Tab-separated table of C-alpha atoms in Angstrom:
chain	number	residue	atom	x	y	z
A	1	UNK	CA	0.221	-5.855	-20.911
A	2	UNK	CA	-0.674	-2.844	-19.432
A	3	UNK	CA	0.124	-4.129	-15.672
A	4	UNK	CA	2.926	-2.849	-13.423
A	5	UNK	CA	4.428	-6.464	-11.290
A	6	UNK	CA	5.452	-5.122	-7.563
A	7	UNK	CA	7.205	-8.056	-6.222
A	8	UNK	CA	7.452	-7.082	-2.133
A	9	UNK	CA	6.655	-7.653	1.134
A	10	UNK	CA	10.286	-7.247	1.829
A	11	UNK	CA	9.167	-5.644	3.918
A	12	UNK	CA	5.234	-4.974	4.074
A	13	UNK	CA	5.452	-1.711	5.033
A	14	UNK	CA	7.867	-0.769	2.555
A	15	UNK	CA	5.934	-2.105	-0.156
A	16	UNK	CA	2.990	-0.190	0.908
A	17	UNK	CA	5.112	3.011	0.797
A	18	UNK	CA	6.324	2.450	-2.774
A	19	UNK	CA	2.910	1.742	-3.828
A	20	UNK	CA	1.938	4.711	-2.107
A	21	UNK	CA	4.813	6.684	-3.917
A	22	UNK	CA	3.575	5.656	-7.122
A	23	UNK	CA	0.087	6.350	-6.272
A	24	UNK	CA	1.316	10.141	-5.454
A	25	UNK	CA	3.610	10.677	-8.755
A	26	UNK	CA	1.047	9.662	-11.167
A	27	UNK	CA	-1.001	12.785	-12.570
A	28	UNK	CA	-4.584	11.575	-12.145
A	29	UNK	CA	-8.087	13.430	-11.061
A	30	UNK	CA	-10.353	9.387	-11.092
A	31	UNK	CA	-9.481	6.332	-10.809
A	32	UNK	CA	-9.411	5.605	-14.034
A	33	UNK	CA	-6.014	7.626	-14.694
A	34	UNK	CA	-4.226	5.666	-12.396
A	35	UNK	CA	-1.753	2.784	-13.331
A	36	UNK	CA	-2.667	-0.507	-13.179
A	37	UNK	CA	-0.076	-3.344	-10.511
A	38	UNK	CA	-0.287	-6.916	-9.889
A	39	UNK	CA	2.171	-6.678	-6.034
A	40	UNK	CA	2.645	-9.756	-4.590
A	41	UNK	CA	3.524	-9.386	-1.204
A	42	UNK	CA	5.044	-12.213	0.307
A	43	UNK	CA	6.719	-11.063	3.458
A	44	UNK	CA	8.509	-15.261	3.804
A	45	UNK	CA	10.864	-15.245	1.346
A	46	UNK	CA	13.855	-15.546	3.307
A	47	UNK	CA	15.828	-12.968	4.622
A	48	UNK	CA	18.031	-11.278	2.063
A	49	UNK	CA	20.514	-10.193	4.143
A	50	UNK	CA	20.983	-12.841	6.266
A	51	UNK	CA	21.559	-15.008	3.220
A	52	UNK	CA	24.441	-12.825	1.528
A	53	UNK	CA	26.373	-12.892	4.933
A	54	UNK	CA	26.095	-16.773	4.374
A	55	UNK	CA	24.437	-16.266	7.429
A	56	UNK	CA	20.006	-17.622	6.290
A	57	UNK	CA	18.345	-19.889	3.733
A	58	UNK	CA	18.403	-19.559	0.748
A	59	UNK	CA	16.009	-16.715	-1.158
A	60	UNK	CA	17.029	-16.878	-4.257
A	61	UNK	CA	14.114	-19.396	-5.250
A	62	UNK	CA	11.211	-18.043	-3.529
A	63	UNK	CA	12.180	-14.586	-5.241
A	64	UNK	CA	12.275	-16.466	-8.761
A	65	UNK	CA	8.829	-17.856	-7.726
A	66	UNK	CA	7.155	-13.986	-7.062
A	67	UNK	CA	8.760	-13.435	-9.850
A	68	UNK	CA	7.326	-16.360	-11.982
A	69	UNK	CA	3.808	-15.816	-10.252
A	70	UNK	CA	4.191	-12.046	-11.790
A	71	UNK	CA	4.810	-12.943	-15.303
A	72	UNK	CA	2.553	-15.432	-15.162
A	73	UNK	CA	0.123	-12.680	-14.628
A	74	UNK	CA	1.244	-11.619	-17.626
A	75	UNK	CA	2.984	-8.003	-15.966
A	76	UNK	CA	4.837	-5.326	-18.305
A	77	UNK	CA	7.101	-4.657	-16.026
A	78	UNK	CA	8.751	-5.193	-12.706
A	79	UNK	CA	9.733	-2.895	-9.811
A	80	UNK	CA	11.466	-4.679	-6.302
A	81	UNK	CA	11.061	-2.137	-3.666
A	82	UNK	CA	13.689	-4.043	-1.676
A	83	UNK	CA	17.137	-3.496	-1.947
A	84	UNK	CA	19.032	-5.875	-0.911
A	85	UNK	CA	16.658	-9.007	-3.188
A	86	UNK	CA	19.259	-6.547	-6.238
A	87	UNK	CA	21.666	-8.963	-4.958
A	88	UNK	CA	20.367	-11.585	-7.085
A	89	UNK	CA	19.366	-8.648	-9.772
A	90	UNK	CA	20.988	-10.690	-13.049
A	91	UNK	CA	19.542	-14.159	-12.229
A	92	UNK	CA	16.426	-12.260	-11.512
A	93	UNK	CA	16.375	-10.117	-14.853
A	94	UNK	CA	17.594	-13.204	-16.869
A	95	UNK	CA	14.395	-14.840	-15.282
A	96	UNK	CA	11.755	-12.600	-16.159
A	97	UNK	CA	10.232	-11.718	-19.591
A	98	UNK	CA	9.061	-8.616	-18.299
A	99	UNK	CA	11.565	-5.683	-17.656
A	100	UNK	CA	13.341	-5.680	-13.987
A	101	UNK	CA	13.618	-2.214	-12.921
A	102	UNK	CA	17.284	-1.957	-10.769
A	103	UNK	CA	16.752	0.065	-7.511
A	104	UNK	CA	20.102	0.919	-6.795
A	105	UNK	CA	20.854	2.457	-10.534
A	106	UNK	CA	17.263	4.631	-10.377
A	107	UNK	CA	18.775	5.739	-6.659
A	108	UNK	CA	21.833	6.677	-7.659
A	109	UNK	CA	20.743	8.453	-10.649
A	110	UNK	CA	19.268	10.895	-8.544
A	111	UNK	CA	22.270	11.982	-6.596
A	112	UNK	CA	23.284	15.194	-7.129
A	113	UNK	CA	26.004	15.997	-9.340
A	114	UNK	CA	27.625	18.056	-6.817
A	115	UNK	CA	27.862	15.212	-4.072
A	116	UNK	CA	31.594	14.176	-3.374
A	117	UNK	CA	31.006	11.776	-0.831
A	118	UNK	CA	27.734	9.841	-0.168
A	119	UNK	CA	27.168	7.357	2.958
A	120	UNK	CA	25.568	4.115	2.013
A	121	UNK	CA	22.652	3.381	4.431
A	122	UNK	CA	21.156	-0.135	3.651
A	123	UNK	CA	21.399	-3.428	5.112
A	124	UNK	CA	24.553	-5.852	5.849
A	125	UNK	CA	24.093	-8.048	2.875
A	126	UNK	CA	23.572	-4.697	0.786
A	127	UNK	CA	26.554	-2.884	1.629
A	128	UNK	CA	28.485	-5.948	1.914
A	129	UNK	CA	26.798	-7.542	-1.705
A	130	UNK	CA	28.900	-3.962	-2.477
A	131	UNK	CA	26.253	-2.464	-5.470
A	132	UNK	CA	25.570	0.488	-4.179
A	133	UNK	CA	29.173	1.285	-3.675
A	134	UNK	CA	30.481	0.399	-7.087
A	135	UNK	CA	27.150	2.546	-8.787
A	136	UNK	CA	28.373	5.392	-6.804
A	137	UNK	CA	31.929	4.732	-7.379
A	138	UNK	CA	31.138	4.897	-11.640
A	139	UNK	CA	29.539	7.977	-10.683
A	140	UNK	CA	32.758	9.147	-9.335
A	141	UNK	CA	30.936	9.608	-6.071
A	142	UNK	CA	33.211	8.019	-3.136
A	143	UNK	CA	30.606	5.838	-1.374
A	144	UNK	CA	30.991	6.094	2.692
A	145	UNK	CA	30.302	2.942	4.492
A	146	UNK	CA	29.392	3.580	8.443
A	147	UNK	CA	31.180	2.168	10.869
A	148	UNK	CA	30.022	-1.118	12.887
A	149	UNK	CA	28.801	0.798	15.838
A	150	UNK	CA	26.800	2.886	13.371
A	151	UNK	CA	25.842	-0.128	11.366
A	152	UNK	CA	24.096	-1.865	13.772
A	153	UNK	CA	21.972	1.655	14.501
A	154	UNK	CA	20.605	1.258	11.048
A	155	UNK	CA	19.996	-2.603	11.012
A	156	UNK	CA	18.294	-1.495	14.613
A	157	UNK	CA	15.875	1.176	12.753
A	158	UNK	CA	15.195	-1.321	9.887
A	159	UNK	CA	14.248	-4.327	12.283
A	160	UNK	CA	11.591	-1.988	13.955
A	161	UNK	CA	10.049	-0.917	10.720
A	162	UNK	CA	9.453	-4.504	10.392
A	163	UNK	CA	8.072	-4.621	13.194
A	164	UNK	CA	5.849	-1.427	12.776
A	165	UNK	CA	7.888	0.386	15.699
A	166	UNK	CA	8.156	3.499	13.792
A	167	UNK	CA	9.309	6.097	16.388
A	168	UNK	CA	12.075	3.850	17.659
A	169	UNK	CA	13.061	3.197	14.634
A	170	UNK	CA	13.321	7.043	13.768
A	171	UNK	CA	14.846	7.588	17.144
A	172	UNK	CA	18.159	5.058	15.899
A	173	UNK	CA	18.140	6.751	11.945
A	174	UNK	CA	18.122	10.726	13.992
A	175	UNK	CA	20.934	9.249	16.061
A	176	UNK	CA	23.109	7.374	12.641
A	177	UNK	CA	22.443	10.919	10.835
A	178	UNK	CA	23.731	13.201	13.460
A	179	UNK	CA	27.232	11.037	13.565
A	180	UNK	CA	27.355	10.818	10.030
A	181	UNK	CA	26.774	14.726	9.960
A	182	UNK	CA	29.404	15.563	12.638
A	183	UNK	CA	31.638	13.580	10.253
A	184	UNK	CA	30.753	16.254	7.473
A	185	UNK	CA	29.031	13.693	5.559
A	186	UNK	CA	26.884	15.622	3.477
A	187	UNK	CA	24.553	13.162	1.829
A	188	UNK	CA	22.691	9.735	1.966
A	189	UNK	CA	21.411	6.972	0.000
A	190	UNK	CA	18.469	4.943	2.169
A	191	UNK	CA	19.535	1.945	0.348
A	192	UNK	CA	16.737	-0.179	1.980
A	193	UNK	CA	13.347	0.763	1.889
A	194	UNK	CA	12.721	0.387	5.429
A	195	UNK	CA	14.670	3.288	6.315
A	196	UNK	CA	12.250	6.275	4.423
A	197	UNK	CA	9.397	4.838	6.480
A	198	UNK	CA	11.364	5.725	9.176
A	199	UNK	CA	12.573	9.123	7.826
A	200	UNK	CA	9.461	10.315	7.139
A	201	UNK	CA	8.775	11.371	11.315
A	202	UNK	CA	12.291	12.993	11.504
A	203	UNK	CA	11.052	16.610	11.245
A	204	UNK	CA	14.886	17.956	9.874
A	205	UNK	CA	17.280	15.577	8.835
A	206	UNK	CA	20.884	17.181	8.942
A	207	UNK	CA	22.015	16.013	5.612
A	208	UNK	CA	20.730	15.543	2.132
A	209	UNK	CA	18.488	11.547	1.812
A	210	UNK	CA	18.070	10.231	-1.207
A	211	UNK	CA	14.955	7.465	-1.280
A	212	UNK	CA	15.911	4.279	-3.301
A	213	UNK	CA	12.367	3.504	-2.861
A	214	UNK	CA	10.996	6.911	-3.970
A	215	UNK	CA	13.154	6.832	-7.099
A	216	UNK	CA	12.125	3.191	-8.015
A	217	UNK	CA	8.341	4.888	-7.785
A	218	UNK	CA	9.593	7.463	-10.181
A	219	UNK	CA	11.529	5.101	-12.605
A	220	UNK	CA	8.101	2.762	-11.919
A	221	UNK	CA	5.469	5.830	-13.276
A	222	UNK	CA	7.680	7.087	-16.126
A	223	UNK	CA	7.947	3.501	-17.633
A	224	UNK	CA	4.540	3.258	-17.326
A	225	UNK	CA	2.970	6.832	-17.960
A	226	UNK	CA	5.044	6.616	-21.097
A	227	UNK	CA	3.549	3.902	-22.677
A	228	UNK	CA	-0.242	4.759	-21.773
A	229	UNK	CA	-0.305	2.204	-19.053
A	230	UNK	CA	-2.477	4.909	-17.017
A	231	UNK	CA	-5.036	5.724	-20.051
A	232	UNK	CA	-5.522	1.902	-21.846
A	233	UNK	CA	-6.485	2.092	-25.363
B	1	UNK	CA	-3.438	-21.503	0.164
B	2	UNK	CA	-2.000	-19.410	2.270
B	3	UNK	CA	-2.722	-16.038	0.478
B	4	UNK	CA	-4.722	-12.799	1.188
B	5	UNK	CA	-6.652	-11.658	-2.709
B	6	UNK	CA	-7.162	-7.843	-2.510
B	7	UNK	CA	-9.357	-6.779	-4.867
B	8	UNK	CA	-8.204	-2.460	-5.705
B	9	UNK	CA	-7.873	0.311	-7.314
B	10	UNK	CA	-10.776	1.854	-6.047
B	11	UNK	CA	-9.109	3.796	-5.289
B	12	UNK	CA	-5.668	2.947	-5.347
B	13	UNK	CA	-5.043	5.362	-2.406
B	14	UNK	CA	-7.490	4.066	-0.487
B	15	UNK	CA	-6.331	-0.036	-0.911
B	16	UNK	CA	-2.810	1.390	0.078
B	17	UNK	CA	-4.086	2.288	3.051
B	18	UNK	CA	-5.757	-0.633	3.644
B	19	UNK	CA	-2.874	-2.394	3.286
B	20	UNK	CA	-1.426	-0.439	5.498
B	21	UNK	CA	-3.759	-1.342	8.196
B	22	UNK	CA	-3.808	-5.264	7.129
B	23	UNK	CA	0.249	-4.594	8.085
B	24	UNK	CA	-0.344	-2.649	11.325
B	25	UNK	CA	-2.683	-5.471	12.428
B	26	UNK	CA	-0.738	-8.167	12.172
B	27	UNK	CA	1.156	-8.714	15.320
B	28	UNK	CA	4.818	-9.220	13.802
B	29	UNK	CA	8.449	-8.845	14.518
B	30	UNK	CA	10.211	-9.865	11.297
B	31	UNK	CA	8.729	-9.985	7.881
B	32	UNK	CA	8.355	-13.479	7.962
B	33	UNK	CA	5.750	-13.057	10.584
B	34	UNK	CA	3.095	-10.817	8.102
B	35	UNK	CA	0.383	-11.950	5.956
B	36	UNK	CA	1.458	-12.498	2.595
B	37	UNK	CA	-0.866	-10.816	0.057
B	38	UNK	CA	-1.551	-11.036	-3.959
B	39	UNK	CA	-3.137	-7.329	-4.985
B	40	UNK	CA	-5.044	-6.169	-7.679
B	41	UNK	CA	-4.864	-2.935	-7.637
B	42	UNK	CA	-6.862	-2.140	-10.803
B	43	UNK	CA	-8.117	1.151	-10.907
B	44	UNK	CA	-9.464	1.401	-15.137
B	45	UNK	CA	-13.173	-0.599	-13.635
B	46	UNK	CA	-15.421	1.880	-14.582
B	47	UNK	CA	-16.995	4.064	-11.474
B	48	UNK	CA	-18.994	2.077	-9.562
B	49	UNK	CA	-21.328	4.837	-8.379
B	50	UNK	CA	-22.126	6.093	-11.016
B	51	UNK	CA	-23.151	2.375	-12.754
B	52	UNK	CA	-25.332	2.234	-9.464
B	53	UNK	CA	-26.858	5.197	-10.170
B	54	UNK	CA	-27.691	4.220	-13.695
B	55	UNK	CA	-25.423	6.742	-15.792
B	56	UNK	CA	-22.127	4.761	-15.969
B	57	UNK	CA	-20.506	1.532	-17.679
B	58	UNK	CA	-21.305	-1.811	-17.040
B	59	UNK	CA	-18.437	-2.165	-14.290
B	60	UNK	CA	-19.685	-5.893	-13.041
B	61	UNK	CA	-18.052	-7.394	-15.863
B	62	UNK	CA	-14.225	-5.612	-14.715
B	63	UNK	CA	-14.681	-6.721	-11.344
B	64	UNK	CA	-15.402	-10.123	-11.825
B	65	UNK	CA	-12.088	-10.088	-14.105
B	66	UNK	CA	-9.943	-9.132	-11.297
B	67	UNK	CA	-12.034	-12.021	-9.026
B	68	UNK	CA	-11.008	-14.542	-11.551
B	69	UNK	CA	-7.092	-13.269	-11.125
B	70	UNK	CA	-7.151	-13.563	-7.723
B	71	UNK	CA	-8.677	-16.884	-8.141
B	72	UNK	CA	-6.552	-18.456	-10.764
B	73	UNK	CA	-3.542	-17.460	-8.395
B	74	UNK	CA	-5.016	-19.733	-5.212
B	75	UNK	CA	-6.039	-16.847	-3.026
B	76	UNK	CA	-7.890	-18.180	-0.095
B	77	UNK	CA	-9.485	-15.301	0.529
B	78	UNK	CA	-10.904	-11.984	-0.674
B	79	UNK	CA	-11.204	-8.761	0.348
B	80	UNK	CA	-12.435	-5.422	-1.646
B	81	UNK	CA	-11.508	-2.322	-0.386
B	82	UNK	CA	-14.518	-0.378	-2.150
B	83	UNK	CA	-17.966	0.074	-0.775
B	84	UNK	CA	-19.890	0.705	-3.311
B	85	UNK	CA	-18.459	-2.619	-5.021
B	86	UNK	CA	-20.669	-4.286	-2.963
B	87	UNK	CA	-23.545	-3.680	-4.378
B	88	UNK	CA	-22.925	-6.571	-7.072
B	89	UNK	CA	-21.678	-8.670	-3.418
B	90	UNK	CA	-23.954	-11.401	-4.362
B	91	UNK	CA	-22.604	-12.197	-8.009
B	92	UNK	CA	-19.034	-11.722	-6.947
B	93	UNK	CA	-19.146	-14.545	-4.226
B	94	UNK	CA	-21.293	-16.638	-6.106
B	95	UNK	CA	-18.120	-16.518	-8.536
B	96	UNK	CA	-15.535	-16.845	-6.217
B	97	UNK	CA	-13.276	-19.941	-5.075
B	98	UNK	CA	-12.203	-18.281	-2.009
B	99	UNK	CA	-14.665	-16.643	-0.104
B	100	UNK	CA	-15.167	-12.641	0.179
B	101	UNK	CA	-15.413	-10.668	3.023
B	102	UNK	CA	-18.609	-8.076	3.660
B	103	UNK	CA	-17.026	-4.586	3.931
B	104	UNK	CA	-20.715	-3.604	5.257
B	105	UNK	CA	-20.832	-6.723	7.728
B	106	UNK	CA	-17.544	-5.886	9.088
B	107	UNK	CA	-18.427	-2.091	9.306
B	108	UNK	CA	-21.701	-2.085	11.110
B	109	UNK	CA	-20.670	-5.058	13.180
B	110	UNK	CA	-18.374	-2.335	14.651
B	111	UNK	CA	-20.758	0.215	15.909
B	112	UNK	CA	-21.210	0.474	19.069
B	113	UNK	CA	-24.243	-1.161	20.730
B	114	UNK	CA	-25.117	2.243	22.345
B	115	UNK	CA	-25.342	3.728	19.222
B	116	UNK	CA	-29.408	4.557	18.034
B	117	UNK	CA	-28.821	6.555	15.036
B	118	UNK	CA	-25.621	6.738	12.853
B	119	UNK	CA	-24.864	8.707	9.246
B	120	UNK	CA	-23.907	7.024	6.353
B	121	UNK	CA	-21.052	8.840	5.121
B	122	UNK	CA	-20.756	7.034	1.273
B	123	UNK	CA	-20.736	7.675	-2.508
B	124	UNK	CA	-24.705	8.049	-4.138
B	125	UNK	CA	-24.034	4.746	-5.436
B	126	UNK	CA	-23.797	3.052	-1.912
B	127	UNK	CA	-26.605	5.163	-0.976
B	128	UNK	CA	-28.724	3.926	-3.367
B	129	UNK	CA	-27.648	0.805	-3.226
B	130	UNK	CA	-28.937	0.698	0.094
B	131	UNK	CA	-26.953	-2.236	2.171
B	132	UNK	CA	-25.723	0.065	4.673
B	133	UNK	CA	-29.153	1.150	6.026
B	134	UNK	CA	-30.298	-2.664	5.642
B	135	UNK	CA	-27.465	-3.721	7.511
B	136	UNK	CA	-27.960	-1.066	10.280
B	137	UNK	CA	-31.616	-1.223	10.710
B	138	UNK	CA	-30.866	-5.539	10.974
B	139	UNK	CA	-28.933	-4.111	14.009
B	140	UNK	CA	-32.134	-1.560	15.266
B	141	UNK	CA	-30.022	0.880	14.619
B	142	UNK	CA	-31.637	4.473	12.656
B	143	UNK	CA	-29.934	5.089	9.276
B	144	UNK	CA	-29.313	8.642	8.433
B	145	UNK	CA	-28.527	9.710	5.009
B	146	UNK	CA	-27.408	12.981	4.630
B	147	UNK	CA	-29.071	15.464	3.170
B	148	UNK	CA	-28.192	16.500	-0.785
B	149	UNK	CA	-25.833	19.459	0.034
B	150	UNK	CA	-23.928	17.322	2.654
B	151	UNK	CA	-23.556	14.545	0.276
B	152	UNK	CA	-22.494	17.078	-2.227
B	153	UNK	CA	-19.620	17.525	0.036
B	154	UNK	CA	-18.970	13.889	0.570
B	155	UNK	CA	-18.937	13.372	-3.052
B	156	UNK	CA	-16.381	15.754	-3.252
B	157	UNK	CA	-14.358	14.887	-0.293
B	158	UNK	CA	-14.216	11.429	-2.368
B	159	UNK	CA	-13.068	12.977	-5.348
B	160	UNK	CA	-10.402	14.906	-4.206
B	161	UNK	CA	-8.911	11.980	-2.475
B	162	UNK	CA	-9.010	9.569	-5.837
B	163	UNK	CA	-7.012	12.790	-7.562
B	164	UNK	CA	-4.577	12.976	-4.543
B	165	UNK	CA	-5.651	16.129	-3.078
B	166	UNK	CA	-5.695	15.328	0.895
B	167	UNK	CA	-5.641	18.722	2.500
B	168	UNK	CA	-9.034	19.833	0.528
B	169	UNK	CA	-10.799	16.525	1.165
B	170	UNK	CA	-10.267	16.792	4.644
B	171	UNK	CA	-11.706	20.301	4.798
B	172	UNK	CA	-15.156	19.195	3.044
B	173	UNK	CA	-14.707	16.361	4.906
B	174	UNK	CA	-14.708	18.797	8.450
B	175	UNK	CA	-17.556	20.820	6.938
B	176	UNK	CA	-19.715	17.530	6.495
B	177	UNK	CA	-19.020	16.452	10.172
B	178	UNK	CA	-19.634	19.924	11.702
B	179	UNK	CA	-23.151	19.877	10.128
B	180	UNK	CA	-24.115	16.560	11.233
B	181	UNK	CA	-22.723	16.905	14.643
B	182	UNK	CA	-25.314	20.395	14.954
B	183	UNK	CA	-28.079	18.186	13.937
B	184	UNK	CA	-27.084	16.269	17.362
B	185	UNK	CA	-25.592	13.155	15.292
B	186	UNK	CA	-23.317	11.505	17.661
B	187	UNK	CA	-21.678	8.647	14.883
B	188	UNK	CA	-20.877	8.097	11.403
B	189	UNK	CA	-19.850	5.236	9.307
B	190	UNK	CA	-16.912	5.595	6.957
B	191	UNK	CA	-18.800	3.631	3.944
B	192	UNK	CA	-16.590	4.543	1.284
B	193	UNK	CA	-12.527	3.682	1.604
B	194	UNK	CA	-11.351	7.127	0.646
B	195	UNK	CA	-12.875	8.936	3.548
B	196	UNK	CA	-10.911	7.819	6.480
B	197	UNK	CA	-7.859	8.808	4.048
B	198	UNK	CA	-9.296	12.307	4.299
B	199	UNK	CA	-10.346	11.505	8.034
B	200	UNK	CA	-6.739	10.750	9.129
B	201	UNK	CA	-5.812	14.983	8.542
B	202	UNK	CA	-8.184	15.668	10.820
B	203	UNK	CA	-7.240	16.494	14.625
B	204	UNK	CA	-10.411	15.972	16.771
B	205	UNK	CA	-13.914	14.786	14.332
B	206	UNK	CA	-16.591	16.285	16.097
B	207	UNK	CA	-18.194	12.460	16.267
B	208	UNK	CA	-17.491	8.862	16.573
B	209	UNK	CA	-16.521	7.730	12.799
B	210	UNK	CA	-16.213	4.173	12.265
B	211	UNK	CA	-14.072	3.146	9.533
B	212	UNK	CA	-15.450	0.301	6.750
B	213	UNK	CA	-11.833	0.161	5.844
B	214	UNK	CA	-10.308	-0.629	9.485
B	215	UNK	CA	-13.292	-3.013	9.883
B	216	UNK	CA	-12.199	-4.661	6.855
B	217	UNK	CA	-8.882	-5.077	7.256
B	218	UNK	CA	-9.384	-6.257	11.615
B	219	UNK	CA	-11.838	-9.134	9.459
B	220	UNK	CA	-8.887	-9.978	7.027
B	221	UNK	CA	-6.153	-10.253	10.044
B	222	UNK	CA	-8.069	-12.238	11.767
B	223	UNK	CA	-9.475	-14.835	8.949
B	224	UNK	CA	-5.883	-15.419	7.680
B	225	UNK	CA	-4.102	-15.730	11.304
B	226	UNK	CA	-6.568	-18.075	12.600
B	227	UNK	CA	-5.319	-20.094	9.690
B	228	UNK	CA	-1.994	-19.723	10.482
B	229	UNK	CA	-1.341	-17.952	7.351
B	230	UNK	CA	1.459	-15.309	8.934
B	231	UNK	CA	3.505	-18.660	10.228
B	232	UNK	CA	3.381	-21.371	7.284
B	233	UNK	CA	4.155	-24.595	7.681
């Protein structure tokens, strides 16, 4: 069916930025040449990170049941703008019937060739779940993983986008990116898609972002475009 | 059950934003604490103004499609982020489970009591249509539809937002206010979802504008908290 599935809420705001994203890459002039998306938002499923630092309930079921509600709904295809649910990615893809777009391989697709080293910004239970870091490693990209004092900046700046405080939260990323750029660190993945909401009030960031969440949009509206999902029948 | 239906698409950018505002309204600091949502963003139901004005597809049927979706899913309740939808109001909550928020009740419920005469900033279909002047005089408050080369400009302003094109909109938007603000109009309502998209690039309107969508959304937040629907169980 000609229906793009948008399980999120992980956080709300993020999910309205991806949908916003994929609102903005698709060539339309009406309505009507839009694409079409089920997103269920369901901001309780338990915290992801939390539960791969053995640290929260479990989520693993509750993200099985968006993603049973989705295909229920009979959805073409899947998109998770939430990086560290890609934990769970097999169990989650094994699940579905529909297609499960990965996050992490649309992100790193999209890292220049040229990039030697690349800092991994995401959450705990991303970086320490360790995905990001082995689809930059195939890329023979050496992933950077901040320090703890660092580290607890970014969860900082993703908390408050939770919470909607956006300028504090761009306050701790302007702070993460200046260290990481007086370490020469050239370029970043926001592996959590918290962190572009965030971004997008830092006027001049001093090195090179790449959005996971703006590259799911992209991977999103080319899986869809090309099948006609924006101009049905 | 404990579950926001959004009925969208029309447009898409403008139920983005009103999910953005459902999010900003809801007084959370973790995503646990937020609404959870199902969305139908479904943007192929034929133009609603234009079936208003009698030169368009039956678009009644499509809508009550994506009423029975949200309904088969357990939504509690529903809200539709398009004006002009509501001119077939009646039929859609007569077929709904879950009840539907008014966008118009919500909207005009929001001017202020000072107000004595207030534009009606909508597509022709809404105009026509007529519940925005009914709902306004009910108040004693004078209607005032613009004139045809003002809502030539509104029409267009609407337009360009639907095909993505913000800057533009929010110059015909500007042009629209300026006029109405030298015929000594002191407030406007926002009755179609795309203009406040258009109305957020703009520095200092030259009136009060209420906004049907931030009406809607305050009505939403405050149906599903009083149920306890951010905190479950």
């Amino acid at each position: 069916m000609a229906l793009i599935g948008i399980l999120g809420g992980m956080g709300p705001l993020a999910t309205v930025d991806f949908m916003a994203k994929v609102v903005q890459l698709t060539d339309a002039s009406c309505d009507q040449q839009h694409l079409p998306m089920l997103v269920a938002n369901l901001p309780h499923i338990p915290d992801r990170s939390r539960a791969i630092l053995g640290d929260g309930e479990d989520c693993l079921g509750p993200l099985l049941e968006g993603i049973d509600l989705l295909n229920r709904n009979g959805v073409g295809l899947i998109a998770i703008p939430c990086n560290s649910a890609h934990h769970w990615y097999a169990q989650i893809a094994a699940r579905s019937a529909a297609p499960v777009l990965h996050i992490a391989e649309a992100c790193v697709a999209a890292v220049p060739a040229s990039a030697r080293r690349v800092a991994v910004l995401g959450t705990g239970g991303t970086l320490k779940s360790g995905f990001y870091q082995a689809a930059l490693s195939a890329r023979d990209i050496e992933p950077l993983v901040p320090g703890a004092d660092l580290q607890q900046s970014i969860a900082t700046c993703i908390r408050e986008v939770k919470a909607g405080a956006l300028e504090q939260a761009a306050g701790h990323l302007s702070t993460v990116l200046g260290a990481l750029a007086a370490q020469d660190v050239r370029a970043a993945v926001m592996a959590c898609t918290e962190i572009p909401v965030a971004a997008r009030h830092l006027s001049n960031p001093p090195l090179t972002l790449i959005d996971s969440s703006l590259e799911l949009a992209r991977a999103t509206v080319t899986f869809a475009v090309a099948r006609g999902w924006n101009r049905p029948q």
